[in-house]
Amino acid sequence: MKSYLKKPEPVIPDTNLGPPKTRRRTNQSLSITADSPRCRKQRGFTLIELMIVLAIIGILFLFAVPAYLGYTVKAHLTNVPLKLASFGANIELRKGDGDTIEEICSPTVPVQWNDSVLKSMTVYHTTGDPANCVVEFSIDSQFVCGNAQMCRAIFEYVSPTNWKIASASEVKCDVEPPGGVFGSLPGKYWFKQYC
């Protein structure tokens, strides 16, 4: 009597060569989105992009650098005459600084004043003091230094164009020592007055 039971099929080991097993791939396993870590790691600039950027920067420098250098040269050329003029004025002042009467001590010193306050002015050199000039001026009742109507001011050694007296009322009396007053004129020039 035949047995109707099937014999078990022999088990083929994995090491046995055979046709490759096929796997089903779904659409989900094949899709890679832009936000996936794999895609983010591969981002970067190509060599052509870098060369284009460098070419643009080079063209900008080609026009910008010469223009900037031209502006700096013009600025220096503008400052040179001003510095030389100031230097020349200082040399002239140093050259004239001696025991002789200077031009700034002549009666034609350009000093501005208010005619209603200052009536007259006389300028002469201080004996033995080449760095100072003495200015005597008479005043009216708006400015009284002590009880006298005549005051003497000794100015610092400055160029005539820097002497500024807007009005005698701007000169303040400060009796410090007795018989003398100290103050400053507009333009930060110090002087002494003796009444």
Coordinates of C-alpha atoms in Angstrom, one line a residue:
M1 CA 0.0 0.0 0.0
K2 CA 1.3 3.4 -1.0
S3 CA 1.6 6.1 1.5
Y4 CA 0.0 9.3 0.5
L5 CA 2.2 11.4 2.8
K6 CA 4.7 13.6 1.1
K7 CA 8.2 13.4 2.0
P8 CA 9.7 16.5 3.4
E9 CA 11.7 18.5 0.9
P10 CA 15.4 18.7 1.6
V11 CA 16.5 22.0 3.3
I12 CA 19.0 23.9 1.2
P13 CA 21.6 25.7 3.3
D14 CA 22.2 29.4 2.9
T15 CA 25.7 28.8 1.6
N16 CA 24.3 27.0 -1.4
L17 CA 24.5 29.2 -4.5
G18 CA 21.2 29.8 -6.2
P19 CA 19.2 32.6 -7.7
P20 CA 19.3 35.9 -5.7
K21 CA 16.3 36.5 -3.6
T22 CA 14.3 39.5 -4.8
R23 CA 13.0 42.1 -2.4
R24 CA 10.1 44.3 -2.9
R25 CA 10.8 48.0 -2.7
T26 CA 8.0 50.3 -1.8
N27 CA 7.8 54.0 -2.8
Q28 CA 8.5 55.0 0.8
S29 CA 11.9 53.2 0.9
L30 CA 13.0 54.9 -2.3
S31 CA 12.0 58.5 -1.5
I32 CA 14.6 60.8 -0.1
T33 CA 13.4 64.2 1.1
A34 CA 15.4 67.5 1.1
D35 CA 15.2 67.6 4.9
S36 CA 16.7 64.2 5.5
P37 CA 20.2 64.1 7.1
R38 CA 21.7 62.4 4.1
C39 CA 20.7 65.2 1.8
R40 CA 21.9 67.9 4.2
K41 CA 25.4 66.5 4.5
Q42 CA 25.9 66.7 0.8
R43 CA 25.2 70.4 0.5
G44 CA 28.1 72.7 -0.6
F45 CA 29.5 75.1 -3.2
T46 CA 30.8 73.8 -6.4
L47 CA 34.1 75.0 -7.8
I48 CA 32.4 77.0 -10.6
E49 CA 30.2 78.9 -8.0
L50 CA 33.3 79.8 -6.0
M51 CA 35.2 80.9 -9.1
I52 CA 32.2 83.2 -10.1
V53 CA 32.1 84.8 -6.6
L54 CA 35.9 85.4 -6.7
A55 CA 35.6 87.0 -10.1
I56 CA 32.9 89.4 -8.9
I57 CA 34.9 90.4 -5.8
G58 CA 38.0 90.9 -8.0
I59 CA 36.0 93.2 -10.4
L60 CA 34.7 95.3 -7.4
F61 CA 38.2 95.7 -6.0
L62 CA 39.5 96.7 -9.5
F63 CA 37.3 99.8 -9.3
A64 CA 37.0 100.5 -5.6
V65 CA 40.6 100.4 -4.5
P66 CA 41.9 103.0 -6.9
A67 CA 39.0 105.3 -6.1
Y68 CA 39.7 105.0 -2.4
L69 CA 43.4 105.7 -2.8
G70 CA 42.6 108.8 -4.9
Y71 CA 40.3 110.2 -2.2
T72 CA 43.0 109.7 0.4
V73 CA 45.7 111.4 -1.8
K74 CA 43.3 114.4 -2.3
A75 CA 42.7 114.7 1.4
H76 CA 46.4 114.8 2.1
L77 CA 47.0 117.4 -0.6
T78 CA 44.3 119.6 0.9
N79 CA 45.8 119.4 4.4
V80 CA 49.4 120.1 3.4
P81 CA 49.0 123.8 2.6
L82 CA 47.0 124.4 5.8
K83 CA 49.7 122.7 7.9
L84 CA 52.5 124.6 6.0
A85 CA 50.8 127.9 6.6
S86 CA 50.5 127.3 10.3
F87 CA 54.1 126.1 10.5
G88 CA 55.2 129.3 8.6
A89 CA 53.3 131.5 11.0
N90 CA 54.9 129.9 14.0
I91 CA 58.4 130.3 12.4
E92 CA 57.7 134.0 11.9
L93 CA 56.6 134.5 15.5
R94 CA 59.7 132.7 16.7
K95 CA 62.0 134.7 14.4
G96 CA 60.5 138.0 15.7
D97 CA 60.7 137.0 19.4
G98 CA 63.5 139.2 20.8
D99 CA 64.3 142.4 22.6
T100 CA 63.2 144.6 19.7
I101 CA 59.8 146.1 19.3
E102 CA 57.7 143.7 17.2
E103 CA 55.1 144.5 14.6
I104 CA 52.3 143.3 17.0
C105 CA 53.4 146.2 19.3
S106 CA 52.9 148.9 16.8
P107 CA 49.9 151.3 17.2
T108 CA 48.2 149.7 14.2
V109 CA 47.5 146.4 16.0
P110 CA 44.0 145.3 14.7
V111 CA 41.9 145.2 17.8
Q112 CA 38.1 145.2 17.7
W113 CA 36.2 147.1 20.3
N114 CA 32.9 148.8 21.0
D115 CA 33.3 152.6 20.5
S116 CA 30.7 153.3 23.2
V117 CA 32.8 151.6 25.8
L118 CA 36.5 152.0 24.8
K119 CA 37.3 155.6 23.9
S120 CA 41.0 155.3 22.9
M121 CA 43.9 152.8 22.9
T122 CA 47.7 153.0 22.8
V123 CA 50.0 150.1 22.2
Y124 CA 53.7 149.9 23.1
H125 CA 56.3 147.4 24.1
T126 CA 57.1 146.3 27.6
T127 CA 60.6 147.2 28.7
G128 CA 62.7 144.1 29.2
D129 CA 59.9 141.7 28.3
P130 CA 59.9 140.8 24.6
A131 CA 57.1 138.4 25.0
N132 CA 54.4 140.9 26.0
C133 CA 52.8 144.1 24.7
V134 CA 51.2 146.7 26.8
V135 CA 47.8 148.1 25.8
E136 CA 46.5 151.3 27.5
F137 CA 42.9 152.2 26.9
S138 CA 40.5 154.7 28.4
I139 CA 37.0 153.7 29.3
D140 CA 33.7 155.2 30.3
S141 CA 31.5 154.5 33.3
Q142 CA 30.4 151.1 32.0
F143 CA 33.7 149.5 33.0
V144 CA 35.5 150.9 36.0
C145 CA 38.6 149.1 37.2
G146 CA 38.9 150.3 40.8
N147 CA 38.6 154.0 40.9
A148 CA 40.7 154.8 37.9
Q149 CA 39.5 155.5 34.3
M150 CA 42.8 154.2 32.8
C151 CA 43.7 150.5 32.8
R152 CA 46.7 148.7 31.4
A153 CA 46.5 145.2 29.9
I154 CA 49.5 142.9 29.3
F155 CA 48.6 140.4 26.6
E156 CA 50.2 137.1 25.8
Y157 CA 52.5 136.9 22.7
V158 CA 49.9 136.0 20.0
S159 CA 49.5 137.1 16.4
P160 CA 47.5 140.3 15.9
T161 CA 44.7 138.4 14.0
N162 CA 44.0 136.4 17.2
W163 CA 43.4 139.4 19.4
K164 CA 39.7 139.8 20.0
I165 CA 38.1 142.4 22.2
A166 CA 34.3 142.5 21.6
S167 CA 33.7 145.1 24.4
A168 CA 35.3 146.2 27.6
S169 CA 32.3 145.0 29.6
E170 CA 33.3 141.4 28.8
V171 CA 36.5 142.0 30.8
K172 CA 35.8 141.2 34.4
C173 CA 37.6 142.8 37.3
D174 CA 38.9 140.5 40.0
V175 CA 40.9 142.4 42.6
E176 CA 43.5 139.7 43.3
P177 CA 46.3 141.2 44.3
P178 CA 45.5 144.7 45.5
G179 CA 45.9 147.1 42.6
G180 CA 45.7 144.4 39.9
V181 CA 43.0 142.4 38.2
F182 CA 43.2 139.2 36.2
G183 CA 40.8 137.8 33.5
S184 CA 40.6 136.4 30.0
L185 CA 39.4 137.8 26.7
P186 CA 37.1 136.0 24.2
G187 CA 39.2 133.5 22.3
K188 CA 40.9 132.1 25.5
Y189 CA 43.8 134.6 25.7
W190 CA 44.9 135.5 29.2
F191 CA 46.0 139.0 30.3
K192 CA 46.7 141.1 33.4
Q193 CA 45.3 144.5 34.1
Y194 CA 46.8 147.1 36.4
C195 CA 44.7 150.0 37.5

